Amino acid sequence: MATTVAEVMVATLKASGVRRVYGIPGDSLNGFTDALRRDGTIAWQHVRHEEAAGFAAAAEATLTGEMAVCAGSCGPGNLHLINGLFDANRSRVPVLAIAAQIPREEIGSGYFQETHPQQLFGECSVYCELVSVPAQLPRVLEMAMRAALQRGGVAVVVVPGEVFLEDAPHDASSVPIRAVTPVMRPDEQSLAAAAHVLNAASRVTILAGAGCAGAHDQLINLASALQAPVLHAFRGKDAVEYDNPYDVGMTGLIGFSSGYRAMEHCDALVMLGTDFPYRPFLPQDVPVIQVDVRGEQIGRRVQVQVPLVGTVRDTVDALLPLLTPKTETGHLRRMTGHYRRARARMDHLARPGRDGSPLHPQYIAASIDRLAATDAVFTADVGTPCIWAARYLHMNGTRRLIGSFSHGSMANALPHAIGAQAAQPGRQVIALSGDGGLAMLLGELITLRQQQLPVKIVVFNNGALSFVELEMKAAGIVTYGTELDNPDFAGIARAAGLFGARVDKADELEDTLQTALAHDGPALVDVRTARQELALPPKLSYGQIKGFTLYATRTVLSGAGSELLEVTETNLRQLEIE
Ligand SMILES: Cc1ncc(C[n+]2csc(CCOP(=O)(O)OP(=O)(O)O)c2C)c(N)n1
Ligand SMILES: [Mg+2]
């Protein structure tokens, strides 16, 4: 029978299927970690920086669909969680954060380590409450968990350290809190309005996002009825791309031309479970139908003619009988034909490169894709690794891709991999890391060894914050502040107890990757990668062309003309195939 507040909390988590808690202990959290120790069924998943705990919980929740938990001690301990929690909250995955607080009687006195977590976590959570008296438990915890699960996001329970150790209310009993999945579909009138628009259109395009998870059949059936090309937002890649004859790839800043075209040439757009944020990539002046479980999210990127509030699965099932199947296939054929050509051009770029020069990142990503397990989980750092993951990793319905797709934080790949691997120890987990991203949370290499997590890391070591350099080029800014003078990452990995290897030449890549993937434990492969690889967006604006011209001119004038030669040499093969 649970007697303290901490014991009631542990019992509630246990009853709800929680298997582990990521975090770092500390004075104010000791009552909670001690209750975990005494119970012994929920693992304490140690990390070296609380930010990693937030990211790891986000990845676990993304992968399993269940609630994941992290914890931090008072003040700086839980403040460090925040960036990882922003990531989880913006990806709308259920995460519970237990934020310990300074003693109740000191709140407001400027006490040692004092912060106000309800204010600090307010912006990255769907629920955030302070437990002031034991009688609030377990109700506050249950409400927090339900909010995280049903609203999709982060719930924070703030507990002053001494409260963990106080007696729980006599009638405190723990009930399991699990997600329930409602059937959610729009009313008949809205469905009829959507069908009216779609039946009158002749070139329908579908933009599909993460909301299509679990609705692959419905997506394909809709595309078939409408003879519509399907492009995806990045976060929808693993739910949309596979077994999909209607696939035309991705659009957006890191997408490619065929996805952009499919939107440019449509006469009606269906947005399915996506909050794709880049307005210039969305078509203007065509009717838009948007399907989302969160009605408040509809219409915030583009004017929507018919809002459909419901899950993709239930909404498409209800909509399909109202549609007249289209027989005209011209739009679909043109767009899939364009995609095949764009795909061929991208595959052509995935070549090793000239002897002695750094490897092309496209080749590295395509090699990872080829050698990875059919059920691998990939994580990709914000920066150019996201571009190469988007373009060269093939999804198959079993593989998963996890990233900081909505929050866009650097250094996500390694801690996301920690969460994925902890949740599913038998699965191959591969982190595509930037050299900047890896260095930012480098200490988490030690977590891999200590927690025996056999994550495989591939470092796209281009000696720079390369994505930022691309942004500078597009904006006409001379490269500045982006150089990275890196240490020997493979040596650091070995010193931390991992398998570590460095790849300088293309013909070493495949064997080294294979050895690392087969290694029975964590491994890091550090690959010398071209710094000046240009990753062209699907639509070059006049401003970007002007920006590049200005960048080139200013670079020569600043005396750094050799950088332009490197840009040219690295990208010559892109010109060959235009
Ligand atoms: C925490 C954080 N800081 C800064 C940025 C801005 N930013 C986006 S990508 C990037 C560079 C990433 O460098 P690296 O990890 O080496 O990857 P690369 O683009 O070089 O492949 C930066 C600084 C960010 N997104 N997140
Ligand atoms: Mg880099």
Coordinates of C-alpha atoms in Angstrom, one line a residue, residues 193-557:
A193 CA -19.4 20.7 -49.1
A194 CA -15.9 19.0 -49.4
A195 CA -17.3 16.5 -51.9
H196 CA -18.8 19.2 -53.9
V197 CA -15.5 21.0 -54.3
L198 CA -13.6 17.8 -55.0
N199 CA -16.1 16.5 -57.6
A200 CA -15.9 19.8 -59.5
A201 CA -12.1 19.9 -59.6
S202 CA -10.0 18.2 -62.2
R203 CA -6.4 18.5 -60.8
V204 CA -6.6 17.7 -57.1
T205 CA -3.4 17.5 -55.0
I206 CA -3.0 16.0 -51.5
L207 CA -0.6 17.4 -49.0
A208 CA -0.2 14.8 -46.3
G209 CA 1.4 15.1 -42.9
A210 CA 2.0 13.2 -39.6
G211 CA -1.8 13.1 -39.0
C212 CA -1.9 10.3 -41.7
A213 CA -0.2 7.9 -39.3
G214 CA -2.5 4.8 -39.0
A215 CA -4.5 5.9 -42.0
H216 CA -2.4 4.7 -44.9
D217 CA -5.2 2.7 -46.5
Q218 CA -7.5 5.8 -46.3
L219 CA -4.8 8.0 -47.8
I220 CA -4.2 5.7 -50.8
N221 CA -8.0 5.2 -51.3
L222 CA -8.5 8.9 -51.4
A223 CA -5.6 9.5 -53.8
S224 CA -7.0 6.8 -56.0
A225 CA -10.5 8.2 -56.1
L226 CA -9.2 11.7 -56.9
Q227 CA -6.3 10.5 -59.1
A228 CA -4.3 12.9 -57.0
P229 CA -0.6 13.2 -56.5
V230 CA 0.4 13.0 -52.8
L231 CA 3.2 15.1 -51.4
H232 CA 4.2 15.2 -47.8
A233 CA 5.5 17.4 -45.1
F234 CA 8.7 16.2 -43.4
R235 CA 7.0 14.9 -40.3
G236 CA 4.6 12.8 -42.4
K237 CA 7.4 11.1 -44.4
D238 CA 7.3 7.7 -42.6
A239 CA 3.5 7.6 -42.6
V240 CA 3.0 8.7 -46.2
E241 CA 5.9 7.8 -48.6
Y242 CA 5.9 4.0 -48.6
D243 CA 3.8 1.7 -50.8
N244 CA 2.4 4.8 -52.4
P245 CA 2.1 5.0 -56.2
Y246 CA 0.8 8.5 -55.8
D247 CA 3.9 9.8 -54.0
V248 CA 5.6 12.9 -55.5
G249 CA 8.0 13.6 -52.7
M250 CA 8.4 16.6 -50.4
T251 CA 8.1 20.3 -50.6
G252 CA 9.2 23.1 -48.3
L253 CA 12.6 24.5 -47.6
I254 CA 14.3 21.1 -47.6
G255 CA 12.1 19.4 -50.2
F256 CA 12.5 19.1 -53.9
S257 CA 10.9 20.3 -57.1
S258 CA 8.3 17.7 -57.8
G259 CA 6.5 18.3 -54.5
Y260 CA 6.4 22.0 -55.2
R261 CA 5.1 21.5 -58.7
A262 CA 2.2 19.3 -57.6
M263 CA 0.9 22.2 -55.5
E264 CA 1.6 24.8 -58.1
H265 CA -0.5 23.1 -60.7
C266 CA -3.5 21.9 -58.7
D267 CA -7.0 23.3 -58.9
A268 CA -8.0 22.0 -55.5
L269 CA -5.8 21.1 -52.5
V270 CA -6.6 18.6 -49.7
M271 CA -4.5 19.1 -46.6
L272 CA -4.6 15.9 -44.6
G273 CA -3.3 16.0 -41.0
T274 CA -0.6 18.6 -41.6
D275 CA 0.3 21.9 -40.1
F276 CA 2.9 22.5 -42.8
P277 CA 4.1 26.0 -41.9
Y278 CA 5.7 27.6 -45.0
R279 CA 3.1 29.8 -46.6
P280 CA 5.0 30.6 -49.8
F281 CA 5.0 26.9 -50.8
L282 CA 1.2 26.7 -50.5
P283 CA -1.0 27.5 -53.6
Q284 CA -3.0 30.7 -53.7
D285 CA -6.4 31.1 -55.2
V286 CA -7.4 27.4 -55.3
P287 CA -10.1 25.9 -53.0
V288 CA -8.5 24.2 -50.0
I289 CA -10.0 21.4 -47.8
Q290 CA -8.2 20.8 -44.6
V291 CA -8.6 17.8 -42.3
D292 CA -7.4 18.0 -38.8
V293 CA -8.4 16.7 -35.4
R294 CA -7.7 20.1 -33.9
G295 CA -10.2 22.4 -35.4
E296 CA -8.4 25.4 -34.1
Q297 CA -5.4 24.6 -36.3
I298 CA -7.3 24.8 -39.5
G299 CA -6.7 27.8 -41.8
R300 CA -3.7 29.2 -40.1
R301 CA -1.4 28.8 -43.1
V302 CA -3.7 29.3 -46.0
Q303 CA -7.4 30.3 -46.5
V304 CA -9.5 27.2 -46.2
Q305 CA -12.8 26.8 -48.0
V306 CA -13.9 23.6 -46.2
P307 CA -12.6 22.8 -42.7
L308 CA -13.1 19.2 -41.8
V309 CA -12.6 18.5 -38.1
G310 CA -11.8 14.8 -37.5
T311 CA -9.1 12.2 -37.7
V312 CA -7.7 11.5 -41.2
R313 CA -8.9 7.9 -40.9
D314 CA -12.5 8.5 -39.9
T315 CA -12.9 11.6 -42.1
V316 CA -11.6 10.0 -45.3
D317 CA -13.8 6.9 -44.6
A318 CA -16.8 9.2 -44.3
L319 CA -15.9 11.3 -47.4
L320 CA -15.1 8.6 -49.9
P321 CA -18.7 7.4 -50.6
L322 CA -19.6 11.0 -51.5
L323 CA -16.8 11.3 -54.2
T324 CA -17.3 10.5 -57.9
P325 CA -14.1 8.6 -58.8
K326 CA -12.1 10.5 -61.4
T327 CA -11.1 9.0 -64.6
E328 CA -8.9 11.8 -65.9
T329 CA -5.3 10.9 -65.0
G330 CA -3.3 13.7 -66.7
H331 CA -2.4 15.7 -63.6
L332 CA -1.3 12.6 -61.7
R333 CA 0.7 11.3 -64.6
R334 CA 2.5 14.6 -65.1
M335 CA 3.3 15.0 -61.5
T336 CA 4.5 11.4 -60.9
G337 CA 6.5 11.7 -64.1
H338 CA 8.1 14.8 -62.8
Y339 CA 8.9 13.1 -59.5
R340 CA 10.6 10.2 -61.3
R341 CA 12.9 12.6 -63.1
A342 CA 13.6 14.6 -59.9
R343 CA 14.3 11.3 -58.1
A344 CA 16.7 10.2 -60.8
R345 CA 18.5 13.5 -60.6
M346 CA 18.8 13.1 -56.8
D347 CA 20.0 9.5 -57.1
H348 CA 22.6 10.7 -59.6
L349 CA 24.0 13.1 -57.0
A350 CA 24.5 10.3 -54.5
R351 CA 27.9 9.4 -55.9
P352 CA 31.1 9.0 -53.9
G353 CA 32.9 12.1 -55.3
R354 CA 36.4 12.6 -56.7
D355 CA 39.4 10.8 -55.1
G356 CA 40.9 12.7 -52.2
S357 CA 37.9 15.1 -51.8
P358 CA 35.5 14.9 -48.9
L359 CA 32.5 12.6 -49.4
H360 CA 29.3 14.0 -50.8
P361 CA 26.6 13.9 -48.1
Q362 CA 24.1 12.4 -50.5
Y363 CA 26.4 9.4 -50.9
I364 CA 26.7 9.0 -47.1
A365 CA 22.9 9.1 -46.6
A366 CA 22.2 6.8 -49.5
S367 CA 24.7 4.3 -48.1
I368 CA 23.1 4.4 -44.7
D369 CA 19.8 3.8 -46.3
R370 CA 21.1 0.8 -48.2
L371 CA 22.8 -0.8 -45.3
A372 CA 20.2 -0.1 -42.5
A373 CA 17.8 -2.7 -41.2
T374 CA 14.4 -2.9 -42.8
D375 CA 12.9 -1.9 -39.4
A376 CA 15.6 0.7 -38.4
V377 CA 14.7 3.8 -36.5
F378 CA 16.5 6.9 -37.9
T379 CA 17.0 10.2 -36.1
A380 CA 18.3 13.2 -37.9
D381 CA 19.9 16.4 -36.6
V382 CA 18.5 19.8 -37.5
G383 CA 20.9 21.1 -40.1
T384 CA 21.8 19.5 -43.4
P385 CA 21.4 15.9 -42.0
C386 CA 17.7 16.6 -42.2
I387 CA 17.9 17.4 -45.9
W388 CA 19.8 14.2 -46.6
A389 CA 17.4 12.2 -44.5
A390 CA 14.4 13.7 -46.2
R391 CA 15.8 12.9 -49.7
Y392 CA 17.7 9.6 -49.3
L393 CA 16.2 7.5 -46.5
H394 CA 13.5 5.2 -47.8
M395 CA 10.6 4.4 -45.6
N396 CA 8.7 1.1 -45.8
G397 CA 5.9 1.2 -43.2
T398 CA 8.2 -0.3 -40.6
R399 CA 11.1 2.1 -40.5
R400 CA 10.7 5.2 -38.5
L401 CA 12.2 8.7 -38.8
I402 CA 12.3 10.9 -35.8
G403 CA 13.5 14.5 -35.7
S404 CA 12.9 18.0 -34.3
F405 CA 10.6 18.7 -37.2
S406 CA 8.4 21.3 -35.6
H407 CA 10.7 22.9 -33.0
G408 CA 13.8 22.8 -35.2
S409 CA 16.4 22.4 -32.4
M410 CA 20.0 21.4 -33.1
A411 CA 21.5 18.4 -31.3
N412 CA 18.3 16.4 -31.3
A413 CA 19.6 13.3 -33.1
L414 CA 21.7 11.7 -30.3
P415 CA 19.2 12.2 -27.5
H416 CA 16.3 11.2 -29.7
A417 CA 18.2 8.0 -30.4
I418 CA 18.7 7.4 -26.7
G419 CA 14.9 7.5 -26.2
A420 CA 14.2 5.3 -29.2
Q421 CA 16.8 2.7 -28.2
A422 CA 15.8 2.7 -24.5
A423 CA 12.2 2.1 -25.5
Q424 CA 13.0 -0.6 -28.1
P425 CA 16.3 -2.2 -27.2
G426 CA 16.3 -4.8 -29.9
R427 CA 15.9 -2.4 -32.8
Q428 CA 18.6 -0.8 -34.9
V429 CA 18.7 2.9 -34.1
I430 CA 20.9 5.2 -36.3
A431 CA 21.5 8.8 -35.6
L432 CA 22.4 11.1 -38.5
S433 CA 24.3 13.7 -36.6
G434 CA 25.9 17.1 -37.6
D435 CA 29.3 17.9 -36.3
G436 CA 27.8 21.0 -34.7
G437 CA 24.8 19.0 -33.3
L438 CA 26.9 16.2 -31.9
A439 CA 29.3 18.6 -30.1
M440 CA 26.3 20.4 -28.5
L441 CA 25.3 17.4 -26.4
L442 CA 28.6 15.5 -26.7
G443 CA 28.3 14.2 -23.1
E444 CA 25.5 11.9 -24.2
L445 CA 28.0 9.6 -25.8
I446 CA 28.8 8.6 -22.2
T447 CA 25.1 7.9 -21.6
L448 CA 25.2 5.4 -24.5
R449 CA 28.0 3.5 -22.8
Q450 CA 26.7 3.7 -19.2
Q451 CA 23.1 2.7 -20.2
Q452 CA 24.4 0.1 -22.7
L453 CA 22.3 1.6 -25.6
P454 CA 23.7 0.2 -28.9
V455 CA 22.9 3.4 -30.9
K456 CA 24.9 3.9 -34.1
I457 CA 25.9 7.5 -34.9
V458 CA 27.0 8.7 -38.3
V459 CA 28.6 12.2 -38.1
F460 CA 28.3 14.3 -41.2
N461 CA 31.5 16.1 -40.4
N462 CA 31.7 19.1 -42.7
G463 CA 33.7 21.3 -40.3
A464 CA 30.9 23.9 -40.3
L465 CA 27.4 24.9 -39.4
S466 CA 26.7 24.1 -43.0
F467 CA 23.0 24.7 -43.0
V468 CA 23.5 28.3 -41.7
E469 CA 26.1 28.8 -44.5
L470 CA 23.4 27.8 -47.0
E471 CA 21.1 30.4 -45.4
M472 CA 23.8 33.0 -45.6
K473 CA 24.4 32.3 -49.3
A474 CA 20.7 32.6 -50.1
A475 CA 20.6 35.9 -48.2
G476 CA 23.7 37.4 -49.8
I477 CA 25.7 37.3 -46.6
V478 CA 29.4 36.5 -46.5
T479 CA 30.2 33.3 -44.5
Y480 CA 30.9 34.2 -41.0
G481 CA 30.9 32.6 -37.5
T482 CA 30.2 29.1 -38.9
E483 CA 33.6 27.4 -38.9
L484 CA 34.0 24.4 -36.6
D485 CA 37.5 23.4 -35.5
N486 CA 36.6 19.8 -34.5
P487 CA 38.4 17.3 -32.4
D488 CA 38.8 13.7 -33.4
F489 CA 35.2 12.5 -32.8
A490 CA 36.1 8.8 -33.4
G491 CA 38.9 9.1 -30.8
I492 CA 36.5 10.7 -28.3
A493 CA 34.0 7.9 -29.0
R494 CA 36.7 5.3 -28.3
A495 CA 37.7 7.1 -25.1
A496 CA 34.1 7.1 -24.0
G497 CA 33.9 3.3 -24.5
L498 CA 32.2 3.2 -27.9
F499 CA 33.3 1.7 -31.2
G500 CA 34.8 4.7 -33.1
A501 CA 36.0 5.0 -36.7
R502 CA 36.9 7.8 -39.1
V503 CA 36.1 7.7 -42.8
D504 CA 38.2 9.9 -45.1
K505 CA 37.7 8.2 -48.4
A506 CA 34.6 7.0 -50.2
D507 CA 35.8 3.5 -50.6
E508 CA 36.1 3.1 -46.8
L509 CA 32.6 4.1 -46.1
E510 CA 30.6 0.9 -46.8
D511 CA 32.9 -1.4 -44.9
T512 CA 33.1 0.9 -41.9
L513 CA 29.4 1.4 -41.8
Q514 CA 28.8 -2.3 -41.9
T515 CA 31.3 -2.9 -39.1
A516 CA 29.6 -0.2 -37.0
L517 CA 26.1 -1.5 -37.6
A518 CA 27.2 -5.0 -36.8
H519 CA 29.0 -3.9 -33.6
D520 CA 27.4 -5.3 -30.4
G521 CA 27.2 -1.9 -28.7
P522 CA 27.2 1.8 -29.3
A523 CA 29.3 3.0 -32.3
L524 CA 30.3 6.2 -34.0
V525 CA 31.4 6.7 -37.6
D526 CA 32.9 10.1 -38.3
V527 CA 32.7 10.9 -42.0
R528 CA 34.7 13.7 -43.7
T529 CA 31.9 15.4 -45.6
A530 CA 31.9 18.2 -48.2
R531 CA 31.3 21.5 -46.6
Q532 CA 30.1 23.4 -49.7
E533 CA 27.4 21.0 -50.9
L534 CA 24.5 23.1 -52.2
A535 CA 21.1 21.7 -51.4
L536 CA 18.7 23.7 -53.6
P537 CA 15.2 24.2 -52.4
P538 CA 12.3 23.3 -54.7
K539 CA 11.6 26.9 -55.7
L540 CA 14.4 29.4 -56.1
S541 CA 12.9 32.9 -55.4
Y542 CA 14.2 36.0 -57.1
G543 CA 15.5 37.0 -53.7
Q544 CA 17.5 33.8 -53.3
I545 CA 19.1 34.1 -56.7
K546 CA 20.0 37.7 -56.0
G547 CA 21.2 36.7 -52.6
F548 CA 23.6 34.1 -54.0
T549 CA 24.9 36.6 -56.5
L550 CA 25.5 39.1 -53.7
Y551 CA 27.2 36.4 -51.6
A552 CA 29.5 35.5 -54.4
T553 CA 30.4 39.1 -55.2
R554 CA 31.0 40.0 -51.5
T555 CA 33.0 36.9 -50.9
V556 CA 35.4 37.8 -53.7
L557 CA 35.6 41.4 -52.5

